[in-house]
Amino acid sequence: MVGYLDTVDHLTARQFVLAVKKLADDISYGSDKSPFLGSGVEYAQSRPYQFGDPVRSIDWRVTARVGRVFVKEYEAPKRMPCYLLIDTSASMAVSSVKRSKYAVAVHLAGGLAFAALDRVSPVGVLGVGGRDFRIQPSMSKDQILQWLHRLRHYRFDEPTSLGRRITELAPSLPSRTVIIVMSDLHDPSALPALKLLAQRHECAVIQLRDPAEQSLRGAGLVRGREAETGREVVSLGRRAGVNTEHVVGELRRAGLDSLLIETDRPYVQAVRQFFRGRDLLGRGVR
């Protein structure tokens, strides 16, 4: 069964783009020094004036101290590419409220992509569900719009492949990269793969949770069908699903920045504070 995000959020294509760009503005506000989004040039050194150097580059403080004209030299920042890992598996699309985990993930991916692009960071995307979806990092706004509209389609039968895709992605990254994962982390192999990835790259995890996943805890005997495989399961409610507290603890112990988002609550302010407060979007400048 195939779905489309309009049936969830009631947004036309134009409204969707406007919502994504507004989110990008909200995330960018006050985040000039952040790793995924930081901007500007860095002072490197002062050197003696040479004929042809612009007057505006004169280092007046050093010039006054040594009695000779010196100019400032700046080092242009090199930006790490940014990869957005979006969970397209079935458990992301199943929802007990109006807004699904998948809808939130796609909205966030678009906002983060445009925010990073505004700070001259190339952006790529990797789907970590059943479909083959990978876009190499680029500076094209048109490309972002194209993959966003493709991602608005989803299926209720996609398996999760987060752990495997992370393992496959890591060897293909030629240099240090910013990686943002948006997933419910239902894949048990994801945590070990994320821990290894974080040893060489800047990683952040946005964990998404439907309110029904929390309310099932302690509900007694639960009989259900696994969304991603169709397999019928019988379990104690307190053991059903993902133990969010355990996952958050594991991420913290691994030194991974993480944010938990409940799909029935506002999240834009939390996302902005997450990136701004940890200076995540500034560490991408090298």
Short mmCIF file of C-alpha atoms in Angstrom, two decimals:
data_model
loop_
_atom_site.label_atom_id
_atom_site.label_comp_id
_atom_site.label_asym_id
_atom_site.label_seq_id
_atom_site.Cartn_x
_atom_site.Cartn_y
_atom_site.Cartn_z
CA MET A 1 0.00 0.00 0.00
CA VAL A 2 1.34 3.41 -1.04
CA GLY A 3 0.61 6.65 0.81
CA TYR A 4 1.20 10.34 0.21
CA LEU A 5 1.92 12.94 2.87
CA ASP A 6 -0.88 15.22 1.67
CA THR A 7 -3.36 12.75 3.15
CA VAL A 8 -1.75 13.37 6.55
CA ASP A 9 -0.87 17.05 6.57
CA HIS A 10 -3.39 18.36 3.99
CA LEU A 11 -0.69 20.44 2.28
CA THR A 12 -0.45 21.19 -1.41
CA ALA A 13 2.95 20.96 -3.07
CA ARG A 14 3.38 24.75 -2.82
CA GLN A 15 2.30 24.84 0.84
CA PHE A 16 4.69 22.00 1.60
CA VAL A 17 7.64 23.89 0.09
CA LEU A 18 6.69 27.03 2.02
CA ALA A 19 6.46 25.05 5.26
CA VAL A 20 9.88 23.53 4.67
CA LYS A 21 11.49 26.90 3.90
CA LYS A 22 9.90 28.45 6.99
CA LEU A 23 11.38 25.65 9.08
CA ALA A 24 14.78 26.35 7.50
CA ASP A 25 14.50 30.00 8.54
CA ASP A 26 13.48 28.99 12.07
CA ILE A 27 16.41 26.60 12.40
CA SER A 28 18.88 29.11 10.97
CA TYR A 29 17.79 31.96 13.24
CA GLY A 30 20.53 32.62 15.77
CA SER A 31 22.57 29.61 14.58
CA ASP A 32 25.40 31.33 12.68
CA LYS A 33 27.99 29.57 14.81
CA SER A 34 26.46 26.15 14.62
CA PRO A 35 28.44 22.93 12.91
CA PHE A 36 26.02 22.04 10.31
CA LEU A 37 25.20 25.69 9.54
CA GLY A 38 28.10 27.95 10.74
CA SER A 39 29.39 30.60 8.39
CA GLY A 40 32.12 33.21 7.98
CA VAL A 41 35.90 33.27 7.64
CA GLU A 42 38.53 32.67 10.31
CA TYR A 43 41.49 34.92 11.12
CA ALA A 44 44.78 33.13 10.33
CA GLN A 45 47.66 35.59 10.87
CA SER A 46 49.03 39.08 10.21
CA ARG A 47 51.87 39.68 7.74
CA PRO A 48 53.81 42.69 6.40
CA TYR A 49 51.97 44.83 3.86
CA GLN A 50 52.69 44.13 0.19
CA PHE A 51 51.96 46.40 -2.75
CA GLY A 52 48.40 45.84 -3.92
CA ASP A 53 46.97 44.68 -0.57
CA PRO A 54 43.59 46.34 0.11
CA VAL A 55 43.59 49.07 2.74
CA ARG A 56 40.61 47.50 4.51
CA SER A 57 42.74 44.45 5.39
CA ILE A 58 45.29 46.48 7.41
CA ASP A 59 45.75 45.20 10.95
CA TRP A 60 45.83 48.56 12.71
CA ARG A 61 46.62 47.12 16.13
CA VAL A 62 49.76 45.28 14.97
CA THR A 63 50.75 48.19 12.72
CA ALA A 64 50.67 50.59 15.68
CA ARG A 65 52.64 48.23 17.88
CA VAL A 66 55.54 47.44 15.51
CA GLY A 67 55.64 50.69 13.52
CA ARG A 68 55.23 48.95 10.14
CA VAL A 69 52.11 48.26 8.14
CA PHE A 70 50.69 44.76 8.59
CA VAL A 71 47.61 43.22 7.02
CA LYS A 72 45.31 40.46 8.26
CA GLU A 73 45.07 37.13 6.46
CA TYR A 74 41.98 34.98 6.72
CA GLU A 75 41.46 31.31 6.17
CA ALA A 76 38.36 30.49 4.17
CA PRO A 77 36.36 27.79 5.98
CA LYS A 78 36.09 24.37 4.38
CA ARG A 79 32.66 22.94 4.88
CA MET A 80 32.02 19.32 5.60
CA PRO A 81 29.30 17.81 3.43
CA CYS A 82 26.08 16.99 5.25
CA TYR A 83 24.21 13.69 4.86
CA LEU A 84 20.60 13.37 6.01
CA LEU A 85 19.67 9.76 6.82
CA ILE A 86 15.88 9.44 6.61
CA ASP A 87 14.09 6.33 7.84
CA THR A 88 11.49 5.41 5.20
CA SER A 89 10.44 2.13 6.83
CA ALA A 90 6.84 1.14 7.54
CA SER A 91 6.99 1.83 11.29
CA MET A 92 7.65 5.49 10.48
CA ALA A 93 4.47 5.79 8.41
CA VAL A 94 2.11 4.12 10.90
CA SER A 95 0.61 6.76 13.18
CA SER A 96 -1.94 7.09 15.98
CA VAL A 97 -2.18 10.87 15.51
CA LYS A 98 -2.56 13.21 12.56
CA ARG A 99 1.19 13.68 12.06
CA SER A 100 3.27 10.56 11.46
CA LYS A 101 6.93 10.08 12.32
CA TYR A 102 7.61 9.92 8.61
CA ALA A 103 5.88 13.26 7.93
CA VAL A 104 7.94 14.91 10.67
CA ALA A 105 11.16 13.35 9.33
CA VAL A 106 10.56 14.61 5.78
CA HIS A 107 9.64 18.08 7.05
CA LEU A 108 12.79 18.22 9.18
CA ALA A 109 14.97 16.92 6.35
CA GLY A 110 13.80 19.68 4.06
CA GLY A 111 14.31 22.39 6.67
CA LEU A 112 17.78 21.16 7.62
CA ALA A 113 18.78 20.82 3.96
CA PHE A 114 17.87 24.40 3.07
CA ALA A 115 19.38 25.74 6.30
CA ALA A 116 22.67 23.98 5.56
CA LEU A 117 22.62 25.11 1.95
CA ASP A 118 22.16 28.73 3.03
CA ARG A 119 25.45 28.36 4.93
CA VAL A 120 27.22 26.87 1.88
CA SER A 121 27.26 23.25 3.08
CA PRO A 122 26.57 20.65 0.36
CA VAL A 123 23.69 18.36 1.29
CA GLY A 124 23.03 14.73 0.41
CA VAL A 125 20.33 12.31 1.50
CA LEU A 126 20.16 8.57 2.13
CA GLY A 127 16.97 6.58 2.64
CA VAL A 128 17.38 3.90 5.31
CA GLY A 129 14.28 1.85 4.55
CA GLY A 130 13.62 -0.68 1.80
CA ARG A 131 13.87 1.58 -1.23
CA ASP A 132 17.11 2.47 -2.98
CA PHE A 133 17.34 6.18 -2.33
CA ARG A 134 20.65 8.05 -2.24
CA ILE A 135 21.45 11.56 -3.42
CA GLN A 136 25.07 12.70 -3.42
CA PRO A 137 25.83 15.97 -1.55
CA SER A 138 25.38 19.03 -3.74
CA MET A 139 24.60 22.75 -3.54
CA SER A 140 21.47 22.53 -5.71
CA LYS A 141 18.19 23.84 -4.27
CA ASP A 142 16.34 22.29 -7.20
CA GLN A 143 17.76 18.89 -6.28
CA ILE A 144 16.54 19.30 -2.70
CA LEU A 145 13.04 20.09 -3.93
CA GLN A 146 13.11 17.06 -6.23
CA TRP A 147 14.05 14.54 -3.53
CA LEU A 148 11.67 16.14 -1.05
CA HIS A 149 8.74 15.60 -3.40
CA ARG A 150 9.88 12.02 -4.06
CA LEU A 151 10.00 11.34 -0.33
CA ARG A 152 6.42 12.50 0.14
CA HIS A 153 5.40 9.09 -1.20
CA TYR A 154 5.72 6.27 1.32
CA ARG A 155 4.80 2.61 1.71
CA PHE A 156 3.43 0.50 4.56
CA ASP A 157 5.58 -2.51 3.71
CA GLU A 158 9.15 -1.15 3.77
CA PRO A 159 11.63 -2.86 6.10
CA THR A 160 14.18 -0.88 8.08
CA SER A 161 17.82 -0.93 7.01
CA LEU A 162 19.34 1.81 9.18
CA GLY A 163 22.19 -0.26 10.62
CA ARG A 164 23.11 -1.82 7.27
CA ARG A 165 22.97 1.48 5.36
CA ILE A 166 25.20 3.20 7.93
CA THR A 167 27.72 0.37 7.62
CA GLU A 168 27.65 0.69 3.82
CA LEU A 169 27.84 4.48 3.86
CA ALA A 170 30.85 4.87 6.16
CA PRO A 171 33.56 3.49 3.78
CA SER A 172 32.28 5.67 0.93
CA LEU A 173 32.79 8.96 2.79
CA PRO A 174 36.12 10.43 1.60
CA SER A 175 36.39 12.99 4.40
CA ARG A 176 34.85 13.98 7.72
CA THR A 177 31.11 14.44 7.22
CA VAL A 178 28.15 15.78 9.17
CA ILE A 179 25.49 13.07 9.46
CA ILE A 180 21.99 13.67 10.80
CA VAL A 181 19.81 10.60 11.38
CA MET A 182 16.00 10.90 11.54
CA SER A 183 14.51 7.60 12.65
CA ASP A 184 12.46 5.81 15.31
CA LEU A 185 15.51 3.54 15.79
CA HIS A 186 13.53 0.31 15.59
CA ASP A 187 16.51 -1.39 13.96
CA PRO A 188 18.52 -3.16 16.71
CA SER A 189 21.68 -3.00 14.58
CA ALA A 190 21.49 0.80 14.35
CA LEU A 191 23.08 1.66 17.70
CA PRO A 192 26.34 -0.29 17.18
CA ALA A 193 26.65 1.13 13.66
CA LEU A 194 26.04 4.69 14.90
CA LYS A 195 28.68 4.33 17.62
CA LEU A 196 31.29 3.35 15.04
CA LEU A 197 30.22 6.11 12.67
CA ALA A 198 30.54 8.77 15.38
CA GLN A 199 34.20 7.90 15.87
CA ARG A 200 35.10 9.48 12.53
CA HIS A 201 32.23 11.83 11.70
CA GLU A 202 30.02 14.51 13.28
CA CYS A 203 26.77 12.71 14.07
CA ALA A 204 23.42 13.78 15.48
CA VAL A 205 20.32 11.62 15.97
CA ILE A 206 16.74 12.87 15.94
CA GLN A 207 14.66 10.05 17.40
CA LEU A 208 10.95 10.14 16.57
CA ARG A 209 8.24 8.59 18.72
CA ASP A 210 4.50 8.20 18.25
CA PRO A 211 2.47 8.71 21.46
CA ALA A 212 1.00 5.20 21.13
CA GLU A 213 4.50 3.72 21.45
CA GLN A 214 4.80 5.21 24.90
CA SER A 215 1.29 4.33 26.08
CA LEU A 216 1.77 0.63 25.28
CA ARG A 217 4.35 0.26 28.01
CA GLY A 218 2.89 -1.77 30.86
CA ALA A 219 -0.34 -2.46 28.97
CA GLY A 220 -0.23 -6.20 29.59
CA LEU A 221 -0.42 -8.84 26.85
CA VAL A 222 -0.33 -7.30 23.38
CA ARG A 223 -1.06 -9.10 20.11
CA GLY A 224 -0.16 -7.27 16.92
CA ARG A 225 1.44 -7.29 13.49
CA GLU A 226 4.86 -5.86 12.81
CA ALA A 227 4.44 -3.04 10.31
CA GLU A 228 7.68 -3.63 8.41
CA THR A 229 7.56 -7.43 7.98
CA GLY A 230 3.91 -8.38 8.44
CA ARG A 231 4.99 -10.89 11.11
CA GLU A 232 2.43 -11.42 13.89
CA VAL A 233 3.79 -10.95 17.39
CA VAL A 234 2.53 -11.53 20.91
CA SER A 235 4.32 -9.62 23.64
CA LEU A 236 4.00 -7.96 27.01
CA GLY A 237 3.17 -4.30 26.45
CA ARG A 238 6.02 -3.18 28.67
CA ARG A 239 8.39 -4.97 26.31
CA ALA A 240 6.78 -3.91 23.06
CA GLY A 241 8.53 -1.44 20.78
CA VAL A 242 11.68 0.49 21.57
CA ASN A 243 12.84 1.33 25.09
CA THR A 244 13.43 5.02 24.42
CA GLU A 245 15.18 5.70 27.71
CA HIS A 246 17.65 2.89 27.05
CA VAL A 247 18.35 4.17 23.52
CA VAL A 248 18.87 7.74 24.74
CA GLY A 249 21.27 6.49 27.39
CA GLU A 250 23.24 4.44 24.88
CA LEU A 251 23.51 7.39 22.52
CA ARG A 252 24.70 9.64 25.33
CA ARG A 253 27.32 7.15 26.49
CA ALA A 254 28.60 6.93 22.91
CA GLY A 255 28.99 10.71 22.79
CA LEU A 256 26.23 11.11 20.21
CA ASP A 257 24.05 14.22 20.29
CA SER A 258 20.40 13.15 20.24
CA LEU A 259 16.95 14.70 20.41
CA LEU A 260 13.67 12.88 21.10
CA ILE A 261 10.62 14.26 19.27
CA GLU A 262 7.05 13.28 20.12
CA THR A 263 4.91 13.54 16.98
CA ASP A 264 1.91 14.96 18.84
CA ARG A 265 3.86 17.92 20.23
CA PRO A 266 5.42 21.06 18.71
CA TYR A 267 9.02 20.42 17.74
CA VAL A 268 10.43 23.38 15.76
CA GLN A 269 11.68 25.25 18.83
CA ALA A 270 13.21 22.08 20.26
CA VAL A 271 15.06 21.38 17.02
CA ARG A 272 16.41 24.92 16.83
CA GLN A 273 17.62 24.79 20.44
CA PHE A 274 19.12 21.34 19.87
CA PHE A 275 21.39 22.52 17.06
CA ARG A 276 22.09 25.91 18.55
CA GLY A 277 22.70 24.77 22.14
CA ARG A 278 25.22 22.07 21.23
CA ASP A 279 26.91 24.17 18.55
CA LEU A 280 26.31 21.21 16.22
CA LEU A 281 25.94 23.37 13.18
CA GLY A 282 29.25 25.13 13.79
CA ARG A 283 31.58 22.17 14.10
CA GLY A 284 31.22 21.61 10.37
CA VAL A 285 33.55 24.51 9.65
CA ARG A 286 37.15 23.46 9.16
#
